[in-house]
PDB file of C-alpha atoms (C1' of nucleotides) in Angstrom:
ATOM      1  CA  MET A   1    -132.752 -54.487  34.037  1.00  0.00           C
ATOM      2  CA  GLY A   2    -134.603 -57.706  34.235  1.00  0.00           C
ATOM      3  CA  PHE A   3    -133.623 -61.126  33.213  1.00  0.00           C
ATOM      4  CA  ASP A   4    -135.920 -60.757  30.297  1.00  0.00           C
ATOM      5  CA  ASP A   5    -133.468 -58.256  28.922  1.00  0.00           C
ATOM      6  CA  ILE A   6    -130.700 -60.754  29.159  1.00  0.00           C
ATOM      7  CA  CYS A   7    -132.804 -63.243  27.328  1.00  0.00           C
ATOM      8  CA  ASN A   8    -133.481 -60.782  24.619  1.00  0.00           C
ATOM      9  CA  THR A   9    -132.498 -62.174  21.308  1.00  0.00           C
ATOM     10  CA  GLY A  10    -130.530 -59.078  20.616  1.00  0.00           C
ATOM     11  CA  LEU A  11    -127.870 -60.376  22.905  1.00  0.00           C
ATOM     12  CA  GLY A  12    -124.691 -61.675  21.516  1.00  0.00           C
ATOM     13  CA  LEU A  13    -121.687 -63.339  22.910  1.00  0.00           C
ATOM     14  CA  GLY A  14    -118.361 -61.934  22.055  1.00  0.00           C
ATOM     15  CA  LEU A  15    -114.804 -63.000  22.234  1.00  0.00           C
ATOM     16  CA  GLY A  16    -111.934 -60.646  22.210  1.00  0.00           C
ATOM     17  CA  LEU A  17    -108.672 -59.400  23.579  1.00  0.00           C
ATOM     18  CA  ALA A  18    -108.409 -56.160  25.428  1.00  0.00           C
ATOM     19  CA  SER A  19    -105.170 -54.315  25.660  1.00  0.00           C
ATOM     20  CA  THR A  20    -104.242 -53.401  29.172  1.00  0.00           C
ATOM     21  CA  SER A  21    -101.394 -51.285  27.999  1.00  0.00           C
ATOM     22  CA  ASP A  22    -101.486 -48.188  25.912  1.00  0.00           C
ATOM     23  CA  GLN A  23     -97.917 -48.498  24.896  1.00  0.00           C
ATOM     24  CA  LYS A  24     -97.294 -48.192  21.245  1.00  0.00           C
ATOM     25  CA  SER A  25     -94.606 -50.765  21.266  1.00  0.00           C
ATOM     26  CA  THR A  26     -94.326 -53.647  23.608  1.00  0.00           C
ATOM     27  CA  LYS A  27     -91.195 -53.862  25.604  1.00  0.00           C
ATOM     28  CA  VAL A  28     -89.820 -57.239  26.280  1.00  0.00           C
ATOM     29  CA  ILE A  29     -88.812 -57.392  29.852  1.00  0.00           C
ATOM     30  CA  ALA A  30     -89.206 -60.925  31.008  1.00  0.00           C
ATOM     31  CA  PRO A  31     -86.659 -63.453  29.899  1.00  0.00           C
ATOM     32  CA  VAL A  32     -87.817 -65.886  27.313  1.00  0.00           C
ATOM     33  CA  GLY A  33     -89.407 -69.036  28.510  1.00  0.00           C
ATOM     34  CA  LYS A  34     -89.786 -68.101  32.128  1.00  0.00           C
ATOM     35  CA  GLY A  35     -93.299 -68.242  33.425  1.00  0.00           C
ATOM     36  CA  ALA A  36     -96.280 -66.832  31.715  1.00  0.00           C
ATOM     37  CA  PRO A  37     -95.652 -64.453  28.899  1.00  0.00           C
ATOM     38  CA  SER A  38     -95.752 -60.858  29.855  1.00  0.00           C
ATOM     39  CA  LEU A  39     -98.665 -59.782  27.783  1.00  0.00           C
ATOM     40  CA  GLY A  40    -100.515 -56.573  27.807  1.00  0.00           C
ATOM     41  CA  PHE A  41    -103.660 -58.351  26.797  1.00  0.00           C
ATOM     42  CA  GLU A  42    -106.483 -59.913  28.670  1.00  0.00           C
ATOM     43  CA  PRO A  43    -108.936 -62.127  26.913  1.00  0.00           C
ATOM     44  CA  PHE A  44    -112.558 -61.417  27.608  1.00  0.00           C
ATOM     45  CA  LEU A  45    -115.956 -62.795  26.920  1.00  0.00           C
ATOM     46  CA  THR A  46    -118.785 -60.375  26.590  1.00  0.00           C
ATOM     47  CA  LEU A  47    -122.502 -60.637  26.188  1.00  0.00           C
ATOM     48  CA  SER A  48    -122.561 -57.955  23.598  1.00  0.00           C
ATOM     49  CA  LEU A  49    -121.769 -57.441  19.998  1.00  0.00           C
ATOM     50  CA  ILE A  50    -118.142 -57.327  19.227  1.00  0.00           C
ATOM     51  CA  SER A  51    -116.860 -55.208  16.433  1.00  0.00           C
ATOM     52  CA  GLY A  52    -114.448 -57.152  14.380  1.00  0.00           C
ATOM     53  CA  ASP A  53    -113.080 -54.352  12.311  1.00  0.00           C
ATOM     54  CA  ARG A  54    -109.884 -54.131  14.158  1.00  0.00           C
ATOM     55  CA  THR A  55    -107.270 -52.579  12.059  1.00  0.00           C
ATOM     56  CA  TYR A  56    -103.621 -53.096  12.422  1.00  0.00           C
ATOM     57  CA  GLU A  57    -101.483 -50.252  11.411  1.00  0.00           C
ATOM     58  CA  GLN A  58     -98.677 -51.433   9.320  1.00  0.00           C
ATOM     59  CA  GLN A  59     -95.900 -49.003   9.225  1.00  0.00           C
ATOM     60  CA  ALA A  60     -94.990 -48.415   5.678  1.00  0.00           C
ATOM     61  CA  THR A  61     -91.525 -49.629   5.141  1.00  0.00           C
ATOM     62  CA  ASN A  62     -89.477 -47.738   2.713  1.00  0.00           C
ATOM     63  CA  LYS A  63     -87.568 -50.089   0.569  1.00  0.00           C
ATOM     64  CA  LYS A  64     -84.026 -49.137   0.973  1.00  0.00           C
ATOM     65  CA  VAL A  65     -81.299 -49.526  -1.537  1.00  0.00           C
ATOM     66  CA  THR A  66     -78.345 -50.434   0.545  1.00  0.00           C
ATOM     67  CA  LYS A  67     -74.903 -50.382  -0.797  1.00  0.00           C
ATOM     68  CA  PRO A  68     -71.771 -51.552   0.854  1.00  0.00           C
ATOM     69  CA  SER A  69     -69.669 -48.681   1.893  1.00  0.00           C
ATOM     70  CA  ASN A  70     -66.335 -48.092   0.324  1.00  0.00           C
ATOM     71  CA  ASP A  71     -64.354 -47.191   3.389  1.00  0.00           C
ATOM     72  CA  HIS A  72     -63.484 -50.561   4.682  1.00  0.00           C
ATOM     73  CA  HIS A  73     -61.934 -51.306   7.993  1.00  0.00           C
ATOM     74  CA  GLN A  74     -60.424 -54.672   7.741  1.00  0.00           C
ATOM     75  CA  SER A  75     -59.663 -56.501  10.903  1.00  0.00           C
ATOM     76  CA  ALA A  76     -58.403 -59.953  11.517  1.00  0.00           C
ATOM     77  CA  ASP A  77     -60.174 -61.971  14.102  1.00  0.00           C
ATOM     78  CA  LEU A  78     -57.194 -62.391  16.305  1.00  0.00           C
ATOM     79  CA  TYR A  79     -59.261 -64.045  18.938  1.00  0.00           C
ATOM     80  CA  ARG A  80     -60.325 -66.862  16.725  1.00  0.00           C
ATOM     81  CA  GLN A  81     -59.100 -70.242  17.788  1.00  0.00           C
ATOM     82  CA  ASP A  82     -59.897 -71.946  14.567  1.00  0.00           C
ATOM     83  CA  SER A  83     -56.992 -70.580  12.654  1.00  0.00           C
ATOM     84  CA  ALA A  84     -57.698 -72.674   9.621  1.00  0.00           C
ATOM     85  CA  ALA A  85     -61.001 -70.950   9.174  1.00  0.00           C
ATOM     86  CA  SER A  86     -59.831 -67.523  10.091  1.00  0.00           C
ATOM     87  CA  SER A  87     -62.154 -64.887   8.852  1.00  0.00           C
ATOM     88  CA  TYR A  88     -61.841 -61.199   8.413  1.00  0.00           C
ATOM     89  CA  SER A  89     -64.222 -58.454   9.046  1.00  0.00           C
ATOM     90  CA  ASN A  90     -63.987 -55.772   6.453  1.00  0.00           C
ATOM     91  CA  ALA A  91     -67.329 -54.282   7.268  1.00  0.00           C
ATOM     92  CA  SER A  92     -67.445 -50.600   6.961  1.00  0.00           C
ATOM     93  CA  VAL A  93     -67.435 -48.589  10.101  1.00  0.00           C
ATOM     94  CA  LYS A  94     -69.103 -45.472   8.990  1.00  0.00           C
ATOM     95  CA  ARG A  95     -70.751 -44.214  12.038  1.00  0.00           C
ATOM     96  CA  GLU A  96     -69.213 -41.126  13.425  1.00  0.00           C
ATOM     97  CA  ARG A  97     -69.606 -42.133  16.994  1.00  0.00           C
ATOM     98  CA  ASP A  98     -67.395 -45.109  16.509  1.00  0.00           C
ATOM     99  CA  VAL A  99     -64.710 -42.854  15.249  1.00  0.00           C
ATOM    100  CA  GLY A 100     -65.340 -39.922  17.458  1.00  0.00           C
ATOM    101  CA  SER A 101     -66.520 -41.197  20.770  1.00  0.00           C
ATOM    102  CA  GLU A 102     -64.425 -44.280  20.899  1.00  0.00           C
ATOM    103  CA  GLU A 103     -60.936 -42.980  20.568  1.00  0.00           C
ATOM    104  CA  THR A 104     -59.625 -45.769  22.674  1.00  0.00           C
ATOM    105  CA  THR A 105     -60.597 -48.257  20.048  1.00  0.00           C
ATOM    106  CA  THR A 106     -57.877 -47.053  17.791  1.00  0.00           C
ATOM    107  CA  GLU A 107     -55.401 -49.378  19.390  1.00  0.00           C
ATOM    108  CA  VAL A 108     -57.532 -52.385  18.638  1.00  0.00           C
ATOM    109  CA  GLU A 109     -58.368 -51.030  15.256  1.00  0.00           C
ATOM    110  CA  ARG A 110     -54.754 -50.501  14.453  1.00  0.00           C
ATOM    111  CA  VAL A 111     -53.829 -53.984  15.527  1.00  0.00           C
ATOM    112  CA  SER A 112     -56.681 -55.382  13.552  1.00  0.00           C
ATOM    113  CA  SER A 113     -55.878 -53.325  10.534  1.00  0.00           C
ATOM    114  CA  ARG A 114     -52.425 -54.685  10.298  1.00  0.00           C
ATOM    115  CA  VAL A 115     -53.778 -57.781   8.704  1.00  0.00           C
ATOM    116  CA  ILE A 116     -55.009 -56.871   5.312  1.00  0.00           C
ATOM    117  CA  SER A 117     -57.310 -59.334   3.744  1.00  0.00           C
ATOM    118  CA  ASP A 118     -56.658 -60.286   0.214  1.00  0.00           C
ATOM    119  CA  GLU A 119     -60.050 -59.670  -1.281  1.00  0.00           C
ATOM    120  CA  ASP A 120     -59.039 -56.178  -2.249  1.00  0.00           C
ATOM    121  CA  ASP A 121     -56.270 -57.615  -4.260  1.00  0.00           C
ATOM    122  CA  ASP A 122     -58.645 -59.345  -6.567  1.00  0.00           C
ATOM    123  CA  GLY A 123     -60.894 -56.336  -6.747  1.00  0.00           C
ATOM    124  CA  SER A 124     -63.665 -57.870  -4.706  1.00  0.00           C
ATOM    125  CA  ASN A 125     -64.700 -55.774  -1.741  1.00  0.00           C
ATOM    126  CA  ALA A 126     -67.505 -58.017  -0.565  1.00  0.00           C
ATOM    127  CA  ARG A 127     -67.728 -57.942   3.176  1.00  0.00           C
ATOM    128  CA  LYS A 128     -66.685 -60.964   5.117  1.00  0.00           C
ATOM    129  CA  LYS A 129     -68.666 -61.934   8.108  1.00  0.00           C
ATOM    130  CA  LEU A 130     -66.958 -62.530  11.359  1.00  0.00           C
ATOM    131  CA  ARG A 131     -67.898 -65.698  13.108  1.00  0.00           C
ATOM    132  CA  LEU A 132     -67.586 -65.387  16.808  1.00  0.00           C
ATOM    133  CA  THR A 133     -65.836 -68.136  18.666  1.00  0.00           C
ATOM    134  CA  LYS A 134     -67.646 -70.079  21.326  1.00  0.00           C
ATOM    135  CA  ALA A 135     -65.633 -68.323  23.972  1.00  0.00           C
ATOM    136  CA  GLN A 136     -66.578 -64.954  22.574  1.00  0.00           C
ATOM    137  CA  SER A 137     -70.228 -65.906  22.292  1.00  0.00           C
ATOM    138  CA  ALA A 138     -70.242 -67.285  25.811  1.00  0.00           C
ATOM    139  CA  LEU A 139     -68.771 -64.126  27.213  1.00  0.00           C
ATOM    140  CA  LEU A 140     -71.201 -61.983  25.276  1.00  0.00           C
ATOM    141  CA  GLU A 141     -74.090 -64.100  26.485  1.00  0.00           C
ATOM    142  CA  GLU A 142     -72.877 -63.817  30.038  1.00  0.00           C
ATOM    143  CA  SER A 143     -72.691 -60.098  29.701  1.00  0.00           C
ATOM    144  CA  PHE A 144     -76.115 -59.978  28.088  1.00  0.00           C
ATOM    145  CA  LYS A 145     -77.602 -61.852  31.008  1.00  0.00           C
ATOM    146  CA  LEU A 146     -76.269 -59.217  33.344  1.00  0.00           C
ATOM    147  CA  HIS A 147     -77.442 -56.289  31.268  1.00  0.00           C
ATOM    148  CA  SER A 148     -79.117 -56.327  27.888  1.00  0.00           C
ATOM    149  CA  THR A 149     -77.763 -52.905  27.066  1.00  0.00           C
ATOM    150  CA  LEU A 150     -74.274 -51.616  27.458  1.00  0.00           C
ATOM    151  CA  ASN A 151     -72.988 -48.249  28.419  1.00  0.00           C
ATOM    152  CA  PRO A 152     -69.945 -46.994  26.507  1.00  0.00           C
ATOM    153  CA  LYS A 153     -67.570 -48.069  29.246  1.00  0.00           C
ATOM    154  CA  GLN A 154     -68.955 -51.579  29.366  1.00  0.00           C
ATOM    155  CA  LYS A 155     -68.840 -51.763  25.623  1.00  0.00           C
ATOM    156  CA  GLN A 156     -65.229 -50.691  25.604  1.00  0.00           C
ATOM    157  CA  ASP A 157     -64.219 -53.170  28.242  1.00  0.00           C
ATOM    158  CA  LEU A 158     -66.055 -56.007  26.617  1.00  0.00           C
ATOM    159  CA  ALA A 159     -64.618 -55.215  23.228  1.00  0.00           C
ATOM    160  CA  ARG A 160     -61.151 -55.119  24.661  1.00  0.00           C
ATOM    161  CA  GLU A 161     -61.686 -58.370  26.448  1.00  0.00           C
ATOM    162  CA  LEU A 162     -63.003 -60.054  23.332  1.00  0.00           C
ATOM    163  CA  ASN A 163     -60.518 -58.411  21.037  1.00  0.00           C
ATOM    164  CA  LEU A 164     -63.361 -57.085  18.960  1.00  0.00           C
ATOM    165  CA  ARG A 165     -64.261 -53.630  17.842  1.00  0.00           C
ATOM    166  CA  PRO A 166     -66.766 -51.846  20.071  1.00  0.00           C
ATOM    167  CA  ARG A 167     -68.997 -51.529  17.053  1.00  0.00           C
ATOM    168  CA  GLN A 168     -69.089 -55.305  16.759  1.00  0.00           C
ATOM    169  CA  VAL A 169     -70.034 -55.652  20.386  1.00  0.00           C
ATOM    170  CA  GLU A 170     -72.710 -53.034  19.903  1.00  0.00           C
ATOM    171  CA  VAL A 171     -74.104 -54.799  16.865  1.00  0.00           C
ATOM    172  CA  TRP A 172     -74.060 -58.105  18.658  1.00  0.00           C
ATOM    173  CA  PHE A 173     -76.121 -56.662  21.494  1.00  0.00           C
ATOM    174  CA  GLN A 174     -78.534 -55.073  19.058  1.00  0.00           C
ATOM    175  CA  ASN A 175     -79.074 -58.334  17.262  1.00  0.00           C
ATOM    176  CA  ARG A 176     -79.286 -60.217  20.519  1.00  0.00           C
ATOM    177  CA  ARG A 177     -82.021 -57.914  21.761  1.00  0.00           C
ATOM    178  CA  ALA A 178     -83.857 -58.328  18.507  1.00  0.00           C
ATOM    179  CA  ARG A 179     -83.674 -62.105  18.742  1.00  0.00           C
ATOM    180  CA  THR A 180     -84.879 -62.031  22.312  1.00  0.00           C
ATOM    181  CA  LYS A 181     -87.801 -59.908  21.307  1.00  0.00           C
ATOM    182  CA  LEU A 182     -88.620 -62.155  18.398  1.00  0.00           C
ATOM    183  CA  LYS A 183     -88.574 -65.208  20.614  1.00  0.00           C
ATOM    184  CA  GLN A 184     -90.770 -63.497  23.144  1.00  0.00           C
ATOM    185  CA  THR A 185     -93.179 -62.531  20.398  1.00  0.00           C
ATOM    186  CA  GLU A 186     -93.372 -66.139  19.294  1.00  0.00           C
ATOM    187  CA  VAL A 187     -94.032 -67.235  22.854  1.00  0.00           C
ATOM    188  CA  ASP A 188     -96.708 -64.567  23.201  1.00  0.00           C
ATOM    189  CA  CYS A 189     -98.248 -65.654  19.932  1.00  0.00           C
ATOM    190  CA  GLU A 190     -98.512 -69.242  21.086  1.00  0.00           C
ATOM    191  CA  PHE A 191     -99.972 -68.087  24.358  1.00  0.00           C
ATOM    192  CA  LEU A 192    -102.581 -65.985  22.598  1.00  0.00           C
ATOM    193  CA  LYS A 193    -103.478 -68.867  20.322  1.00  0.00           C
ATOM    194  CA  LYS A 194    -104.167 -71.032  23.327  1.00  0.00           C
ATOM    195  CA  CYS A 195    -106.208 -68.257  24.898  1.00  0.00           C
ATOM    196  CA  CYS A 196    -108.168 -67.890  21.707  1.00  0.00           C
ATOM    197  CA  GLU A 197    -108.926 -71.584  21.606  1.00  0.00           C
ATOM    198  CA  THR A 198    -110.025 -71.546  25.217  1.00  0.00           C
ATOM    199  CA  LEU A 199    -112.227 -68.519  24.755  1.00  0.00           C
ATOM    200  CA  THR A 200    -113.716 -69.866  21.553  1.00  0.00           C
ATOM    201  CA  GLU A 201    -114.694 -73.001  23.351  1.00  0.00           C
ATOM    202  CA  GLU A 202    -116.130 -70.966  26.197  1.00  0.00           C
ATOM    203  CA  ASN A 203    -118.020 -68.807  23.753  1.00  0.00           C
ATOM    204  CA  ARG A 204    -119.482 -71.876  22.124  1.00  0.00           C
ATOM    205  CA  ARG A 205    -120.513 -73.260  25.472  1.00  0.00           C
ATOM    206  CA  LEU A 206    -122.133 -70.010  26.537  1.00  0.00           C
ATOM    207  CA  HIS A 207    -124.040 -69.806  23.277  1.00  0.00           C
ATOM    208  CA  LYS A 208    -125.378 -73.243  23.965  1.00  0.00           C
ATOM    209  CA  GLU A 209    -126.260 -72.255  27.494  1.00  0.00           C
ATOM    210  CA  LEU A 210    -128.052 -69.195  26.208  1.00  0.00           C
ATOM    211  CA  GLN A 211    -130.106 -71.293  23.865  1.00  0.00           C
ATOM    212  CA  GLU A 212    -131.063 -73.584  26.714  1.00  0.00           C
ATOM    213  CA  LEU A 213    -132.118 -70.615  28.815  1.00  0.00           C
ATOM    214  CA  LYS A 214    -134.274 -69.295  26.034  1.00  0.00           C
ATOM    215  CA  ALA A 215    -135.898 -72.676  25.668  1.00  0.00           C
ATOM    216  CA  LEU A 216    -136.474 -72.781  29.409  1.00  0.00           C
ATOM    217  CA  LYS A 217    -138.034 -69.345  29.353  1.00  0.00           C
ATOM    218  CA  ILE A 218    -140.518 -70.431  26.732  1.00  0.00           C
ATOM    219  CA  ALA A 219    -141.324 -73.601  28.592  1.00  0.00           C
ATOM    220  CA  GLN A 220    -141.744 -71.929  31.996  1.00  0.00           C
ATOM    221  CA  PRO A 221    -143.129 -68.419  31.646  1.00  0.00           C
ATOM    222  CA  LEU A 222    -144.157 -68.388  35.313  1.00  0.00           C
ATOM    223  CA  TYR A 223    -140.529 -68.143  36.217  1.00  0.00           C
ATOM    224  CA  MET A 224    -140.678 -64.507  35.368  1.00  0.00           C
ATOM    225  CA  GLN A 225    -143.208 -63.929  38.113  1.00  0.00           C
ATOM    226  CA  LEU A 226    -140.696 -64.745  40.794  1.00  0.00           C
ATOM    227  CA  PRO A 227    -139.810 -61.837  43.047  1.00  0.00           C
ATOM    228  CA  ALA A 228    -136.551 -60.280  42.032  1.00  0.00           C
ATOM    229  CA  ALA A 229    -135.230 -60.681  45.564  1.00  0.00           C
ATOM    230  CA  THR A 230    -135.217 -64.419  45.172  1.00  0.00           C
ATOM    231  CA  LEU A 231    -132.522 -64.169  42.585  1.00  0.00           C
ATOM    232  CA  THR A 232    -128.947 -63.423  43.454  1.00  0.00           C
ATOM    233  CA  MET A 233    -126.247 -62.600  41.100  1.00  0.00           C
ATOM    234  CA  CYS A 234    -122.565 -63.294  41.343  1.00  0.00           C
ATOM    235  CA  PRO A 235    -120.953 -59.852  41.303  1.00  0.00           C
ATOM    236  CA  SER A 236    -117.919 -60.994  39.459  1.00  0.00           C
ATOM    237  CA  CYS A 237    -119.438 -62.987  36.660  1.00  0.00           C
ATOM    238  CA  GLU A 238    -123.100 -61.967  36.891  1.00  0.00           C
ATOM    239  CA  ARG A 239    -124.144 -65.569  37.206  1.00  0.00           C
ATOM    240  CA  ILE A 240    -127.653 -65.870  38.494  1.00  0.00           C
ATOM    241  CA  GLY A 241    -128.426 -68.161  41.356  1.00  0.00           C
ATOM    242  CA  GLY A 242    -131.226 -68.775  43.853  1.00  0.00           C
ATOM    243  CA  VAL A 243    -131.553 -67.601  47.449  1.00  0.00           C
ATOM    244  CA  GLY A 244    -131.509 -70.992  48.980  1.00  0.00           C
ATOM    245  CA  GLU A 245    -128.733 -72.153  46.702  1.00  0.00           C
ATOM    246  CA  ASN A 246    -130.559 -75.441  46.470  1.00  0.00           C
ATOM    247  CA  PRO A 247    -130.581 -76.361  42.858  1.00  0.00           C
ATOM    248  CA  THR A 248    -133.247 -78.974  43.340  1.00  0.00           C
ATOM    249  CA  LYS A 249    -135.758 -76.468  44.707  1.00  0.00           C
ATOM    250  CA  ASN A 250    -134.858 -73.518  42.638  1.00  0.00           C
ATOM    251  CA  PRO A 251    -137.126 -73.274  39.617  1.00  0.00           C
ATOM    252  CA  PHE A 252    -134.311 -71.702  37.681  1.00  0.00           C
ATOM    253  CA  THR A 253    -130.869 -73.061  38.113  1.00  0.00           C
ATOM    254  CA  ILE A 254    -127.733 -72.753  36.151  1.00  0.00           C
ATOM    255  CA  ALA A 255    -124.961 -75.217  36.231  1.00  0.00           C
ATOM    256  CA  GLN A 256    -122.675 -74.404  39.121  1.00  0.00           C
ATOM    257  CA  LYS A 257    -119.574 -75.872  37.659  1.00  0.00           C
ATOM    258  CA  PRO A 258    -116.843 -73.443  36.791  1.00  0.00           C
ATOM    259  CA  HIS A 259    -117.661 -72.493  33.283  1.00  0.00           C
ATOM    260  CA  PHE A 260    -114.433 -70.954  32.271  1.00  0.00           C
ATOM    261  CA  TYR A 261    -111.035 -72.312  32.779  1.00  0.00           C
ATOM    262  CA  SER A 262    -108.168 -70.290  31.564  1.00  0.00           C
ATOM    263  CA  PRO A 263    -104.671 -69.371  32.605  1.00  0.00           C
ATOM    264  CA  PHE A 264    -106.033 -66.038  33.689  1.00  0.00           C
ATOM    265  CA  THR A 265    -107.479 -65.241  37.042  1.00  0.00           C
ATOM    266  CA  ASN A 266    -111.116 -65.963  36.763  1.00  0.00           C
ATOM    267  CA  PRO A 267    -113.539 -65.003  39.482  1.00  0.00           C
ATOM    268  CA  SER A 268    -116.134 -67.339  38.031  1.00  0.00           C
ATOM    269  CA  ALA A 269    -114.148 -70.285  39.224  1.00  0.00           C
ATOM    270  CA  ALA A 270    -114.949 -69.296  42.763  1.00  0.00           C
ATOM    271  CA  CYS A 271    -118.674 -69.461  42.145  1.00  0.00           C
TER     272      CYS A 271
ATOM    273  C1'  DG B   1     -88.155 -24.143  19.731  1.00  0.00           C
ATOM    274  C1'  DA B   2     -84.182 -25.643  16.745  1.00  0.00           C
ATOM    275  C1'  DC B   3     -80.296 -28.325  16.542  1.00  0.00           C
ATOM    276  C1'  DA B   4     -76.732 -31.873  17.005  1.00  0.00           C
ATOM    277  C1'  DA B   5     -75.118 -36.016  19.005  1.00  0.00           C
ATOM    278  C1'  DC B   6     -76.157 -40.233  20.488  1.00  0.00           C
ATOM    279  C1'  DA B   7     -78.649 -44.690  21.481  1.00  0.00           C
ATOM    280  C1'  DC B   8     -81.823 -47.580  20.023  1.00  0.00           C
ATOM    281  C1'  DT B   9     -85.295 -50.271  17.073  1.00  0.00           C
ATOM    282  C1'  DA B  10     -87.066 -52.226  12.855  1.00  0.00           C
ATOM    283  C1'  DG B  11     -86.175 -54.036   8.764  1.00  0.00           C
ATOM    284  C1'  DT B  12     -82.979 -55.656   5.393  1.00  0.00           C
ATOM    285  C1'  DT B  13     -78.794 -57.522   3.254  1.00  0.00           C
ATOM    286  C1'  DT B  14     -75.101 -60.503   3.238  1.00  0.00           C
ATOM    287  C1'  DT B  15     -72.325 -64.204   4.626  1.00  0.00           C
ATOM    288  C1'  DA B  16     -71.075 -68.653   6.787  1.00  0.00           C
ATOM    289  C1'  DC B  17     -72.449 -73.021   7.567  1.00  0.00           C
ATOM    290  C1'  DG B  18     -75.180 -77.269   7.929  1.00  0.00           C
ATOM    291  C1'  DT B  19     -78.069 -80.552   5.505  1.00  0.00           C
ATOM    292  C1'  DC B  20     -79.617 -83.271   1.899  1.00  0.00           C
ATOM    293  C1'  DA B  21     -80.350 -85.190  -2.596  1.00  0.00           C
TER     294       DA B  21
ATOM    295  C1'  DC C   1     -66.550 -88.721  -1.534  1.00  0.00           C
ATOM    296  C1'  DG C   2     -67.492 -84.352  -3.910  1.00  0.00           C
ATOM    297  C1'  DT C   3     -70.863 -80.938  -5.150  1.00  0.00           C
ATOM    298  C1'  DG C   4     -74.548 -77.763  -5.765  1.00  0.00           C
ATOM    299  C1'  DA C   5     -79.045 -76.168  -4.052  1.00  0.00           C
ATOM    300  C1'  DC C   6     -81.339 -74.731  -0.254  1.00  0.00           C
ATOM    301  C1'  DG C   7     -82.500 -73.109   4.389  1.00  0.00           C
ATOM    302  C1'  DT C   8     -81.109 -70.923   8.489  1.00  0.00           C
ATOM    303  C1'  DA C   9     -78.532 -68.264  11.938  1.00  0.00           C
ATOM    304  C1'  DA C  10     -76.318 -64.381  12.683  1.00  0.00           C
ATOM    305  C1'  DA C  11     -73.142 -60.372  11.606  1.00  0.00           C
ATOM    306  C1'  DA C  12     -73.552 -56.052   9.690  1.00  0.00           C
ATOM    307  C1'  DC C  13     -75.930 -52.586   7.502  1.00  0.00           C
ATOM    308  C1'  DT C  14     -79.449 -48.377   6.742  1.00  0.00           C
ATOM    309  C1'  DA C  15     -83.171 -45.426   7.889  1.00  0.00           C
ATOM    310  C1'  DG C  16     -86.006 -43.666  11.172  1.00  0.00           C
ATOM    311  C1'  DT C  17     -87.191 -42.281  15.947  1.00  0.00           C
ATOM    312  C1'  DG C  18     -86.630 -40.814  20.707  1.00  0.00           C
ATOM    313  C1'  DT C  19     -83.869 -38.583  24.192  1.00  0.00           C
ATOM    314  C1'  DT C  20     -80.781 -35.332  26.040  1.00  0.00           C
ATOM    315  C1'  DG C  21     -77.986 -31.331  26.530  1.00  0.00           C
TER     316       DG C  21
END
DNA sequence: GACAACACTAGTTTTACGTCA
DNA sequence: CGTGACGTAAAACTAGTGTTG
């Protein structure tokens, strides 16, 4: 392949993101806000046509009609320090595993159930949302830092310590993981935006450089008569340079400045 | 392989609370 | 100061999926 091929007008510069992971769903591993985002993507610039018909599969979400359950477990938040604003959790605990696999919760449940909220008296069975105290939240956060998932034993212990139902601890961890993932996604999104801007700028610059090369080719057709051995090519970025590396003597020189600065490792910068 | 139990995620609903006009 | 509208965070929910025994 000669340089003439490169200068062929059929060339195009492309900008894109290549997935380095074939995972269907990205797992958030790194804590939020620490170092570079853990992305499975690498931005790339190509000298070829890029197909832009990337499709994103959107999983069809079935609209659910959710109804509050009728079997309410009402529990007072005995741990709450703000007694004036004491709240009750009457959320239904339907799941079998909370009943079956967590027999030891019955003590807590029983204690909690002693306090009957008064919303049933007026016929309203709207669920009340428990607001965790700062102490409870702090302890949950501490535990989450140690392990983002809990085994049944840990869940039990934590629930007992917080005077909450294991189900509540479980839900808290589920929501906490979801929030972490959401935050990480936002961080990744910002990171990708910056990458896109960088690569767009690089793409623009390379287009300009390509145009200049084409103009140079027209102006100096004798260049093509140079022996191929006089041209060297950077293996990493395929940048063409001369044997003597003396830009003043080389009939064909390309700017030696690093042409691509990005947060990613870029071999071109070493050129 | 079929099945049940369980853990988990994604998406949604609901509630509490802060802010502001 | 009281109040209602509004937005947001988060608790709690459901349905679906993957894993394991």
